[in-house]
Coordinates of C-alpha atoms (C1' of nucleotides) in Angstrom, one line a residue:
Chain H
M1 CA 11.2 8.3 -27.9
T2 CA 14.8 9.1 -26.5
S3 CA 15.4 10.5 -23.4
S4 CA 18.3 10.9 -20.8
V5 CA 16.0 9.7 -18.0
R6 CA 17.4 6.6 -16.4
V7 CA 16.2 5.3 -13.1
R8 CA 16.8 2.0 -11.2
I9 CA 15.4 -0.2 -8.6
A10 CA 18.1 -1.8 -6.3
P11 CA 16.8 -4.5 -4.1
S12 CA 19.0 -6.6 -1.9
P13 CA 18.1 -10.2 -2.0
S14 CA 17.7 -10.9 1.7
G15 CA 14.0 -11.4 1.4
H16 CA 11.1 -11.5 -1.0
L17 CA 10.1 -8.2 -2.7
H18 CA 9.1 -6.0 0.2
I19 CA 5.9 -3.9 -0.4
G20 CA 8.0 -0.9 0.5
T21 CA 10.5 -1.8 -2.2
A22 CA 7.8 -2.6 -4.7
R23 CA 6.2 0.8 -4.1
T24 CA 9.4 2.4 -4.7
A25 CA 9.7 0.3 -8.0
V26 CA 6.3 1.5 -9.0
Y27 CA 7.4 5.0 -8.9
N28 CA 10.6 4.4 -10.6
W29 CA 8.9 2.6 -13.3
L30 CA 6.2 5.3 -13.8
F31 CA 8.7 7.9 -13.7
A32 CA 10.8 6.1 -16.4
R33 CA 7.8 5.5 -18.6
H34 CA 6.2 8.9 -18.3
H35 CA 9.5 10.3 -19.7
G36 CA 10.3 7.6 -22.1
G37 CA 13.6 6.7 -20.1
Q38 CA 15.2 3.4 -19.0
F39 CA 14.3 1.5 -15.9
I40 CA 17.1 -0.6 -14.6
L41 CA 17.2 -3.4 -12.1
R42 CA 20.3 -3.9 -9.9
I43 CA 20.7 -6.4 -7.3
E44 CA 22.7 -5.3 -4.2
D45 CA 24.0 -8.3 -3.0
T46 CA 27.4 -7.6 -1.8
D47 CA 26.6 -8.8 1.6
A48 CA 27.0 -12.6 1.1
E49 CA 25.9 -13.4 4.5
R50 CA 22.4 -12.2 3.9
S51 CA 22.0 -12.4 0.2
F52 CA 20.2 -15.6 -1.2
P53 CA 20.0 -16.8 -4.8
E54 CA 16.2 -17.8 -4.4
Y55 CA 15.2 -14.2 -3.4
V56 CA 17.0 -12.9 -6.6
D57 CA 14.5 -15.2 -8.3
S58 CA 11.5 -14.3 -6.3
I59 CA 12.2 -10.7 -6.5
Q60 CA 12.3 -10.8 -10.4
Q61 CA 9.2 -12.9 -10.4
S62 CA 7.2 -10.3 -8.2
L63 CA 8.5 -7.4 -10.4
K64 CA 7.4 -9.2 -13.5
W65 CA 4.1 -10.3 -11.8
L66 CA 3.4 -6.6 -11.0
G67 CA 4.2 -5.8 -14.6
L68 CA 7.0 -3.7 -13.8
N69 CA 9.3 -4.7 -16.7
W70 CA 12.9 -3.6 -16.6
D71 CA 14.8 -2.4 -19.7
E72 CA 18.4 -3.4 -18.4
G73 CA 19.7 -6.0 -15.9
P74 CA 19.5 -7.6 -13.6
F75 CA 23.1 -6.3 -12.7
F76 CA 24.6 -7.9 -9.8
Q77 CA 27.0 -6.1 -7.4
S78 CA 28.6 -9.1 -6.5
Q79 CA 29.9 -9.3 -10.0
R80 CA 31.2 -5.8 -10.4
G81 CA 34.3 -6.1 -8.0
D82 CA 36.7 -5.0 -10.8
I83 CA 34.9 -1.7 -11.3
Y84 CA 34.7 -1.1 -7.7
A85 CA 38.3 -1.9 -7.1
R86 CA 39.3 0.8 -9.9
W87 CA 37.3 3.4 -8.4
V88 CA 38.5 2.5 -4.8
A89 CA 41.9 3.1 -6.2
R90 CA 41.1 6.2 -7.6
L91 CA 39.4 7.6 -4.5
R92 CA 42.7 6.6 -2.6
D93 CA 44.9 8.5 -4.9
S94 CA 42.6 11.7 -5.1
G95 CA 43.7 12.8 -1.7
H96 CA 40.0 13.1 -0.4
A97 CA 40.3 9.9 1.6
Y98 CA 42.8 8.3 4.0
L99 CA 43.7 5.0 5.5
C100 CA 42.4 4.0 8.7
Y101 CA 43.9 1.3 10.7
C102 CA 41.4 1.2 13.6
T103 CA 40.1 -2.2 14.1
P104 CA 36.5 -2.9 14.2
E105 CA 37.1 -4.1 17.8
E106 CA 38.4 -0.8 18.8
L107 CA 35.6 1.0 17.1
A108 CA 33.1 -1.1 18.7
A109 CA 34.5 -0.4 22.1
K110 CA 34.3 3.5 21.4
R111 CA 30.7 3.1 20.1
E112 CA 29.9 1.4 23.3
S113 CA 31.4 3.9 25.6
A114 CA 29.9 6.9 23.8
Q115 CA 26.5 5.3 24.1
R116 CA 27.1 4.8 27.7
E117 CA 27.9 8.4 28.1
K118 CA 25.0 9.2 25.8
R119 CA 27.3 11.1 23.5
P120 CA 26.8 10.9 19.6
M121 CA 29.1 8.3 18.3
R122 CA 31.0 9.7 15.4
Y123 CA 34.4 8.6 14.2
D124 CA 37.1 10.7 16.1
G125 CA 39.5 10.9 13.2
R126 CA 42.3 9.2 14.9
C127 CA 43.9 8.2 11.7
R128 CA 43.3 11.2 9.7
D129 CA 46.8 12.7 9.8
L130 CA 49.0 9.6 10.3
T131 CA 52.6 10.0 9.5
A132 CA 54.4 7.5 7.5
G133 CA 56.1 6.2 10.4
E134 CA 52.7 5.6 12.2
R135 CA 51.4 3.7 9.3
A136 CA 54.4 1.6 9.1
R137 CA 54.0 0.6 12.6
F138 CA 50.4 -0.5 12.1
E139 CA 51.3 -2.3 8.9
A140 CA 53.9 -4.1 11.0
E141 CA 51.3 -5.0 13.5
G142 CA 49.6 -6.7 10.6
R143 CA 46.6 -4.3 10.5
R144 CA 45.0 -3.9 7.2
P145 CA 43.4 -0.3 6.6
A146 CA 40.0 0.6 5.7
L147 CA 39.6 3.7 3.4
R148 CA 37.8 6.6 5.0
L149 CA 36.5 9.7 3.2
R150 CA 37.9 12.9 4.6
I151 CA 34.9 15.0 5.2
P152 CA 35.3 18.6 3.9
D153 CA 34.1 21.7 5.8
G154 CA 30.8 23.5 5.0
D155 CA 27.4 22.6 4.5
I156 CA 26.2 19.9 2.0
V157 CA 23.0 21.2 0.3
Y158 CA 20.9 19.7 -2.5
K159 CA 17.5 20.2 -4.0
D160 CA 15.4 16.9 -3.5
I161 CA 12.5 16.7 -5.9
V162 CA 10.1 15.7 -3.1
Y163 CA 11.4 17.5 -0.3
G164 CA 12.9 20.6 -1.7
E165 CA 16.1 22.1 -0.3
L166 CA 18.1 19.9 2.3
T167 CA 20.9 20.9 4.2
R168 CA 23.2 19.0 6.4
P169 CA 26.4 20.7 8.1
S170 CA 29.4 18.4 7.3
A171 CA 30.4 18.4 11.1
E172 CA 27.3 16.2 11.4
I173 CA 29.0 13.4 9.1
E174 CA 31.8 11.4 10.3
D175 CA 34.7 10.2 8.1
F176 CA 32.9 7.1 6.9
V177 CA 34.4 4.0 5.5
C178 CA 34.2 3.7 1.5
A179 CA 36.3 0.6 1.3
R180 CA 36.7 -2.1 3.8
A181 CA 40.2 -3.6 4.8
E182 CA 39.5 -6.5 2.1
G183 CA 39.3 -3.6 -0.4
T184 CA 35.5 -4.2 -1.0
P185 CA 33.3 -1.2 -1.3
T186 CA 30.6 -0.3 1.4
Y187 CA 27.2 0.3 0.3
N188 CA 27.5 4.0 -0.3
F189 CA 30.5 3.8 -2.3
A190 CA 29.3 0.8 -4.5
C191 CA 25.8 2.7 -5.0
V192 CA 27.6 5.9 -6.2
I193 CA 29.8 3.8 -8.5
D194 CA 26.9 1.9 -9.9
D195 CA 24.7 4.9 -10.4
H196 CA 27.4 6.8 -12.1
E197 CA 28.4 3.8 -14.4
M198 CA 24.8 3.2 -15.2
A199 CA 24.3 6.9 -15.9
I200 CA 21.5 7.0 -13.6
S201 CA 19.7 10.4 -14.0
H202 CA 17.4 10.3 -10.9
V203 CA 17.6 8.4 -7.9
I204 CA 14.3 7.7 -6.6
R205 CA 14.3 5.6 -3.3
G206 CA 13.0 5.6 0.4
N207 CA 13.3 8.4 2.8
D208 CA 15.4 6.2 4.9
H209 CA 18.2 6.9 2.5
Q210 CA 18.0 10.6 3.0
T211 CA 21.2 10.9 5.2
N212 CA 23.1 8.4 2.9
T213 CA 22.4 11.0 0.1
F214 CA 24.7 13.6 1.9
K215 CA 27.6 11.1 2.1
Q216 CA 27.1 10.0 -1.6
I217 CA 26.9 13.4 -2.7
L218 CA 30.5 13.9 -0.9
I219 CA 31.8 10.8 -2.7
Y220 CA 30.7 12.3 -6.2
R221 CA 32.5 15.3 -5.3
A222 CA 35.8 13.5 -4.1
L223 CA 35.7 11.6 -7.4
G224 CA 34.9 14.7 -9.4
L225 CA 31.5 13.3 -10.7
E226 CA 28.4 14.7 -11.3
P227 CA 25.7 13.6 -8.9
P228 CA 22.2 12.6 -10.3
Q229 CA 19.0 14.2 -9.1
F230 CA 17.5 12.7 -5.9
A231 CA 13.9 12.3 -5.0
H232 CA 13.1 10.6 -1.7
L233 CA 9.8 8.9 -1.1
P234 CA 8.1 9.0 2.2
L235 CA 8.2 5.5 4.0
N236 CA 4.7 3.8 4.2
L237 CA 3.8 2.5 7.6
G238 CA 1.6 0.0 9.0
Q239 CA -1.8 0.3 10.7
D240 CA -0.1 1.0 14.0
R241 CA 1.8 4.1 12.5
R242 CA 5.0 2.1 12.7
K243 CA 7.2 0.8 9.9
I244 CA 5.2 -2.0 8.3
S245 CA 6.3 -5.1 9.8
K246 CA 5.5 -8.8 10.0
R247 CA 3.3 -8.6 12.7
E248 CA 0.5 -7.0 10.7
G249 CA 0.6 -9.7 8.1
A250 CA 1.9 -9.5 4.6
T251 CA 5.2 -7.7 4.0
S252 CA 6.1 -9.3 0.7
I253 CA 4.4 -8.9 -2.6
I254 CA 4.0 -12.7 -3.0
E255 CA 1.7 -12.9 0.1
Y256 CA -0.6 -10.4 -1.7
Q257 CA -0.5 -12.5 -4.7
Q258 CA -1.4 -15.4 -2.8
M259 CA -4.2 -13.5 -1.1
G260 CA -5.8 -13.3 -4.5
L261 CA -4.9 -9.6 -5.3
L262 CA -4.6 -8.7 -8.8
P263 CA -1.4 -7.0 -9.9
E264 CA -3.1 -4.1 -11.7
A265 CA -4.9 -3.2 -8.5
M266 CA -1.7 -3.6 -6.5
V267 CA 0.2 -1.2 -8.7
N268 CA -2.6 1.3 -8.8
F269 CA -3.0 1.0 -5.1
L270 CA 0.7 1.4 -4.4
A271 CA 0.9 4.3 -6.9
L272 CA -1.8 6.3 -4.9
L273 CA 0.1 5.7 -1.5
G274 CA 1.8 8.8 -1.5
W275 CA 1.1 10.2 -5.0
S276 CA -2.1 11.6 -6.5
P277 CA -2.9 12.7 -10.0
G278 CA -4.5 16.0 -8.5
D279 CA -7.9 15.4 -9.4
D280 CA -10.4 12.8 -8.0
R281 CA -9.4 9.9 -10.2
E282 CA -8.7 6.6 -8.3
I283 CA -9.1 3.5 -10.4
M284 CA -6.5 4.4 -13.2
D285 CA -5.1 2.2 -15.9
R286 CA -1.5 1.9 -16.5
D287 CA -1.3 4.2 -19.4
E288 CA -3.4 6.9 -17.4
M289 CA -0.9 6.7 -14.5
I290 CA 1.9 6.9 -16.6
A291 CA 0.7 10.0 -18.4
A292 CA -0.3 11.6 -15.0
F293 CA 2.8 10.8 -13.0
S294 CA 5.0 13.2 -11.6
L295 CA 7.5 13.2 -8.7
D296 CA 6.3 16.8 -7.5
R297 CA 3.0 15.5 -6.8
V298 CA 4.5 13.1 -4.2
N299 CA 3.1 14.1 -0.8
P300 CA 5.9 14.1 1.7
A301 CA 4.1 12.6 4.7
N302 CA 4.4 8.9 5.4
P303 CA 1.2 7.2 4.5
V304 CA -0.3 4.2 6.2
F305 CA -1.1 1.1 4.3
D306 CA -4.9 0.2 4.4
L307 CA -5.6 -3.4 3.3
Q308 CA -9.3 -2.3 3.3
K309 CA -9.0 0.0 0.6
L310 CA -6.7 -2.2 -1.4
E311 CA -9.3 -4.9 -1.3
W312 CA -12.0 -2.6 -2.4
M313 CA -9.9 -1.6 -5.4
N314 CA -9.2 -5.1 -6.2
G315 CA -13.0 -5.6 -6.2
E316 CA -13.4 -2.8 -8.7
Y317 CA -10.8 -4.5 -10.9
I318 CA -12.5 -7.7 -10.8
R319 CA -15.8 -6.1 -11.6
R320 CA -14.4 -4.3 -14.6
M321 CA -12.5 -7.2 -16.0
D322 CA -13.6 -9.3 -18.9
A323 CA -15.3 -12.4 -17.9
N324 CA -12.9 -14.7 -20.0
Q325 CA -9.9 -13.0 -18.5
L326 CA -11.3 -13.4 -15.2
L327 CA -11.9 -17.1 -15.5
T328 CA -8.3 -17.4 -17.0
R329 CA -6.9 -15.8 -13.8
L330 CA -9.2 -17.9 -11.6
T331 CA -8.3 -21.2 -13.3
P332 CA -4.9 -22.0 -11.4
L333 CA -6.7 -21.2 -8.1
I334 CA -9.8 -23.3 -9.0
M335 CA -7.4 -26.2 -9.8
E336 CA -5.3 -25.9 -6.6
S337 CA -8.4 -25.9 -4.5
G338 CA -9.5 -29.1 -6.0
L339 CA -12.8 -27.9 -7.1
A340 CA -12.2 -28.7 -10.7
S341 CA -9.3 -29.9 -13.0
R342 CA -8.0 -28.0 -16.1
L343 CA -9.7 -30.3 -18.3
E344 CA -13.2 -29.8 -16.4
I345 CA -12.8 -26.3 -16.6
E346 CA -11.9 -26.0 -20.3
S347 CA -14.5 -28.4 -21.6
R348 CA -17.3 -26.4 -19.8
W349 CA -15.8 -23.1 -20.4
S350 CA -19.2 -21.4 -21.1
W351 CA -20.8 -22.9 -18.0
M352 CA -17.7 -21.8 -15.9
L353 CA -18.4 -18.4 -17.5
K354 CA -21.8 -18.4 -16.0
V355 CA -20.7 -19.5 -12.8
V356 CA -17.9 -16.7 -12.7
E357 CA -20.6 -14.1 -13.6
S358 CA -22.7 -15.0 -10.9
M359 CA -19.9 -14.4 -8.4
R360 CA -18.0 -11.4 -9.7
E361 CA -20.0 -8.8 -8.0
R362 CA -19.3 -10.5 -4.6
M363 CA -15.6 -10.9 -5.0
R364 CA -13.0 -8.7 -3.4
R365 CA -10.2 -11.1 -3.7
L366 CA -9.8 -13.8 -6.1
T367 CA -9.8 -16.5 -3.5
D368 CA -13.3 -15.4 -2.5
F369 CA -14.3 -17.5 -5.6
T370 CA -13.1 -20.7 -4.4
E371 CA -14.2 -20.0 -0.7
T372 CA -17.9 -19.4 -1.8
A373 CA -18.6 -20.6 -5.1
A374 CA -17.5 -24.4 -4.0
F375 CA -21.1 -25.3 -3.9
Y376 CA -21.3 -25.2 -7.7
F377 CA -18.8 -28.0 -7.9
R378 CA -19.4 -30.2 -4.8
H379 CA -22.6 -32.6 -4.7
Q380 CA -22.3 -33.0 -0.9
I381 CA -23.8 -29.9 0.7
A382 CA -23.0 -29.0 4.3
Y383 CA -25.8 -26.8 5.4
D384 CA -25.3 -23.7 7.5
A385 CA -26.5 -24.4 11.0
K386 CA -28.2 -21.2 11.8
G387 CA -29.8 -21.4 8.4
A388 CA -30.9 -24.7 8.8
R389 CA -32.7 -24.0 12.1
K390 CA -34.2 -20.8 10.7
Y391 CA -35.5 -22.2 7.3
F392 CA -35.8 -26.1 7.6
T393 CA -37.8 -26.0 10.9
R394 CA -41.0 -24.2 9.5
P395 CA -43.9 -26.5 9.2
G396 CA -44.9 -27.6 5.7
V397 CA -41.4 -26.8 4.4
I398 CA -41.0 -30.4 3.4
D399 CA -44.1 -30.5 1.5
D400 CA -43.3 -27.1 -0.1
L401 CA -39.7 -28.4 -1.4
T402 CA -41.4 -31.5 -2.6
A403 CA -44.0 -29.7 -4.6
L404 CA -41.2 -27.5 -5.9
A405 CA -39.0 -30.3 -7.0
E406 CA -42.1 -31.9 -8.8
A407 CA -42.8 -28.6 -10.7
F408 CA -39.1 -28.4 -11.7
E409 CA -39.3 -31.9 -12.8
S410 CA -42.2 -31.5 -15.1
V411 CA -40.2 -29.1 -17.2
T412 CA -38.1 -30.3 -20.0
L413 CA -34.5 -29.6 -19.9
E414 CA -34.7 -27.1 -22.8
Q415 CA -37.1 -25.1 -21.1
F416 CA -35.7 -25.0 -17.7
T417 CA -34.6 -21.5 -17.3
K418 CA -34.2 -19.1 -14.6
E419 CA -37.3 -17.2 -15.6
R420 CA -39.3 -20.6 -15.7
A421 CA -38.1 -21.5 -12.4
E422 CA -38.8 -18.5 -10.8
A423 CA -42.4 -18.4 -12.2
Q424 CA -42.9 -21.8 -10.9
L425 CA -41.8 -20.8 -7.5
R426 CA -43.9 -17.9 -7.3
D427 CA -46.8 -19.7 -8.5
L428 CA -46.4 -22.5 -6.0
A429 CA -46.1 -19.7 -3.4
E430 CA -49.3 -18.1 -4.3
K431 CA -51.2 -21.3 -4.5
S432 CA -50.2 -22.3 -1.0
G433 CA -50.5 -18.9 0.5
R434 CA -47.0 -18.4 1.4
S435 CA -44.8 -15.5 0.3
P436 CA -42.0 -16.5 -2.2
A437 CA -39.5 -15.9 0.4
D438 CA -40.7 -18.8 2.4
L439 CA -39.9 -20.9 -0.4
I440 CA -36.9 -19.1 -1.7
H441 CA -34.8 -19.3 1.6
P442 CA -35.1 -23.0 2.2
L443 CA -34.5 -23.8 -1.5
R444 CA -31.1 -21.5 -1.5
L445 CA -30.1 -23.3 1.5
S446 CA -30.6 -26.7 -0.1
L447 CA -28.7 -26.1 -3.1
T448 CA -25.8 -24.1 -1.6
G449 CA -25.9 -24.9 2.0
M450 CA -25.5 -21.1 2.6
T451 CA -27.8 -18.3 3.4
A452 CA -25.9 -15.7 1.2
G453 CA -24.8 -15.9 -2.4
P454 CA -25.6 -15.4 -5.9
G455 CA -29.2 -14.7 -7.3
L456 CA -31.4 -18.1 -6.4
F457 CA -32.7 -18.4 -9.9
D458 CA -29.1 -17.9 -11.6
I459 CA -28.0 -20.8 -9.3
V460 CA -31.0 -22.9 -10.2
E461 CA -30.2 -22.5 -14.0
I462 CA -26.6 -22.9 -13.7
L463 CA -26.9 -26.1 -11.5
G464 CA -29.4 -27.1 -14.0
R465 CA -32.7 -29.1 -13.6
D466 CA -31.3 -32.4 -12.6
E467 CA -28.6 -31.2 -10.2
S468 CA -31.1 -28.9 -8.5
L469 CA -33.7 -31.8 -8.1
K470 CA -31.1 -34.0 -6.6
R471 CA -30.1 -31.6 -4.0
I472 CA -33.6 -30.9 -2.9
R473 CA -34.5 -34.4 -2.8
H474 CA -31.5 -35.1 -0.9
L475 CA -32.5 -32.5 1.6
V476 CA -36.2 -33.5 1.9
N477 CA -35.0 -37.2 2.5
T478 CA -32.6 -36.0 5.3
L479 CA -35.4 -34.1 6.9
K480 CA -37.6 -37.0 7.0
T481 CA -35.2 -39.6 8.2
N482 CA -32.4 -37.8 10.1
P483 CA -33.2 -34.1 10.7
A484 CA -31.0 -33.9 13.8
S485 CA -28.0 -34.3 11.5
I486 CA -28.4 -30.9 9.9
I487 CA -30.4 -29.1 12.5
P488 CA -28.7 -28.1 15.7
Q489 CA -30.7 -29.3 18.8
G490 CA -31.0 -27.2 22.0
E491 CA -31.8 -23.5 22.6
P492 CA -30.9 -21.4 19.7
E493 CA -28.1 -19.1 20.1
K494 CA -28.9 -15.6 21.0
A495 CA -29.2 -13.5 17.9
K496 CA -26.5 -10.9 17.8
Chain R
rG1 C1' 20.7 10.8 23.1
rU2 C1' 22.2 13.6 18.4
rC3 C1' 20.7 15.0 13.7
rC4 C1' 17.1 15.2 9.6
rC5 C1' 12.0 14.9 7.8
rC6 C1' 6.7 15.2 8.5
rA7 C1' 1.8 16.9 10.2
rU8 C1' -6.0 18.1 6.5
rC9 C1' -11.8 13.3 8.3
rG10 C1' -10.0 6.5 11.7
rU11 C1' -7.3 5.6 6.7
rC12 C1' -5.6 7.3 1.5
rU13 C1' -5.8 12.2 -0.2
rA14 C1' -7.4 17.4 -3.0
rG15 C1' -6.6 22.3 -1.4
rC16 C1' -0.9 24.9 0.7
rC17 C1' 4.3 27.0 -3.5
rC18 C1' 0.8 32.1 -6.1
rG19 C1' -3.3 33.8 1.7
rG20 C1' -9.7 35.5 0.4
rU21 C1' -13.8 31.4 -4.4
rC22 C1' -12.8 26.2 1.9
rC23 C1' -18.1 27.1 8.0
rA24 C1' -12.4 22.6 3.7
rG25 C1' -13.7 18.5 -1.9
rG26 C1' -13.1 13.2 -3.3
rA27 C1' -12.3 7.8 -1.8
rC28 C1' -12.0 3.5 1.6
rA29 C1' -14.2 2.2 6.2
rC30 C1' -18.6 2.9 9.4
rC31 C1' -24.0 4.2 10.0
rG32 C1' -29.1 4.9 7.8
rC33 C1' -32.5 4.7 3.4
rC34 C1' -33.7 2.8 -1.5
rC35 C1' -33.3 -1.5 -5.1
rU36 C1' -34.0 -6.8 -3.6
rU37 C1' -35.2 -13.7 -2.5
rU38 C1' -30.1 -13.5 0.7
rC39 C1' -25.4 -11.5 0.2
rA40 C1' -23.2 -8.3 -2.8
rC41 C1' -23.3 -4.4 -6.7
rG42 C1' -25.6 0.2 -7.6
rG43 C1' -28.2 4.9 -5.8
rC44 C1' -29.2 8.5 -2.0
rG45 C1' -28.1 10.4 2.7
rG46 C1' -25.2 10.8 7.5
rC47 C1' -21.1 10.8 10.7
rG48 C1' -16.1 12.6 10.3
rA49 C1' -10.3 16.7 9.8
rC50 C1' -7.1 21.8 8.8
rA51 C1' -2.4 18.7 16.1
rC52 C1' -1.6 22.8 19.6
rG53 C1' 0.0 28.0 20.7
rA54 C1' 1.8 32.5 19.2
rG55 C1' 2.9 36.1 15.1
rU56 C1' 2.3 38.5 10.2
rU57 C1' -2.3 40.2 7.6
rC58 C1' -8.2 43.6 6.6
rA59 C1' -8.2 38.2 5.9
rA60 C1' -4.4 32.1 7.2
rA61 C1' -5.4 25.0 6.1
rU62 C1' -2.4 28.1 3.2
rC63 C1' 3.2 32.5 5.3
rU64 C1' 6.8 32.7 10.1
rC65 C1' 8.3 30.8 15.0
rG66 C1' 7.6 27.5 18.8
rU67 C1' 5.3 23.3 21.2
rU68 C1' 3.6 18.5 21.0
rG69 C1' 3.1 14.1 18.2
rG70 C1' 4.9 10.7 14.5
rG71 C1' 8.7 8.8 11.3
rG72 C1' 13.7 8.1 9.7
rA73 C1' 19.2 8.0 10.0
rC74 C1' 23.1 7.6 13.3
rG75 C1' 28.1 0.2 11.3
rC76 C1' 34.7 -1.9 7.8
rC77 C1' 25.0 -3.9 6.8
rA78 C1' 22.3 -2.6 2.6

RNA sequence: GUCCCCAUCGUCUAGCCCGGUCCAGGACACCGCCCUUUCACGGCGGCGACACGAGUUCAAAUCUCGUUGGGGACGCCA
């Protein structure tokens, strides 16, 4: 399909891919894919002081992780100096800009006094109409001029796809710098040139750029170029309704990746943060989102980022995922946590699938698996203290567990299933006049060390007859010889 | 401080452009019940919002103005 839609994401490599930039990328990507257009990656690394190659890498990796594949780029602004130089010259000769010899120090002083007097600081236009003689004198002083745009009179109006008609009187805009004294372009200028050169049709970016847009439109006009369409996105806020910041935790995409979130869930969640398909759909796959996406359904109000909802959505994705696929995703995590090696995982794949199946409904993050399924892999069980006091202190519990172990042992390996184990346990409970729960709880604790987790008989079957027996007998033995080591002494803590 | 933008449940939102069908719908979270060996999942139910004030109109969440609140921008940074 051919389309003239061309959009871009233009991160600056001063940090990892920020959650806000990621959302902007999602919207751009969705828009491009919906229209069969191109999605372009441009790295805005003109500020050498704050740009680092490792972030260039990290940003690309995060974008790939999210599945936001780009069609062109990455282009680096730092490598486009010639292009900018040509356009700077063109602007200088256009008559729409002038040389300004004010030094940064002079401007800083003015800015300071303006601030002190609580006046708005705007460039005063001192160099607007310099005579040739005055220019010569400044040059003789060794001053190097910056290039400022001469702001024309009249209101600047454009139609934003999200916000509608936006107006700004030109009196509100100062004669801003387009090229520095060294000849390099400032952000607004480089941005316009790149968007033009790359034939960008729609600039979709954060609302923090809204005032830049007026300036950029002026640059397009000064250069005699046709501006693209603009769509500003509301900025997402943190829980405190402030700009999302480090203090509330994760601001970069890799942090969410490390938290055990799935890229599909992340993209889905980000897309819904400020946009809705117009109906009640929430869990949407990529194709659905692409088909439904439209910029004029973007809500102009700033949304608050809600981690709980993201985690819920992640859980939904985990539940819907194919077990093999889920295990594949879990494999690196399992290896990292030392629960099992790749070889161990792959050689017991079908057993691993059972473990995963027993866990999936209980997971919201992938990391929940390594945290709560560890008992499947470790032979040494640490018993939950409260649980131990509650379930291991009942008179007769030792005899019950011993009897259960004997019952399990009497079954052949082939016949040792969860149904069989359950029948045995219930049978035993009935014979000894106890409720099944009286046996179930201590058994769970003896096998897993925990009071919560997967269905008990699933656990028994997955662990297998011998491992289950081993764990029960180990517990019984400890209870007989050294109960104090697992049952906390003293007054029980007050129930909350 | 100046300018710009925004304003529906705690949160994400539908509805707003084209007033009546909205004593405002869905989702997350929270609470209760059911299922159940625990935790989850699932099911059912509950709590919960049109920021405020004027105006227009037979009728306003929907249109207008103001107030308040929130956000953003005010660099030879991007």
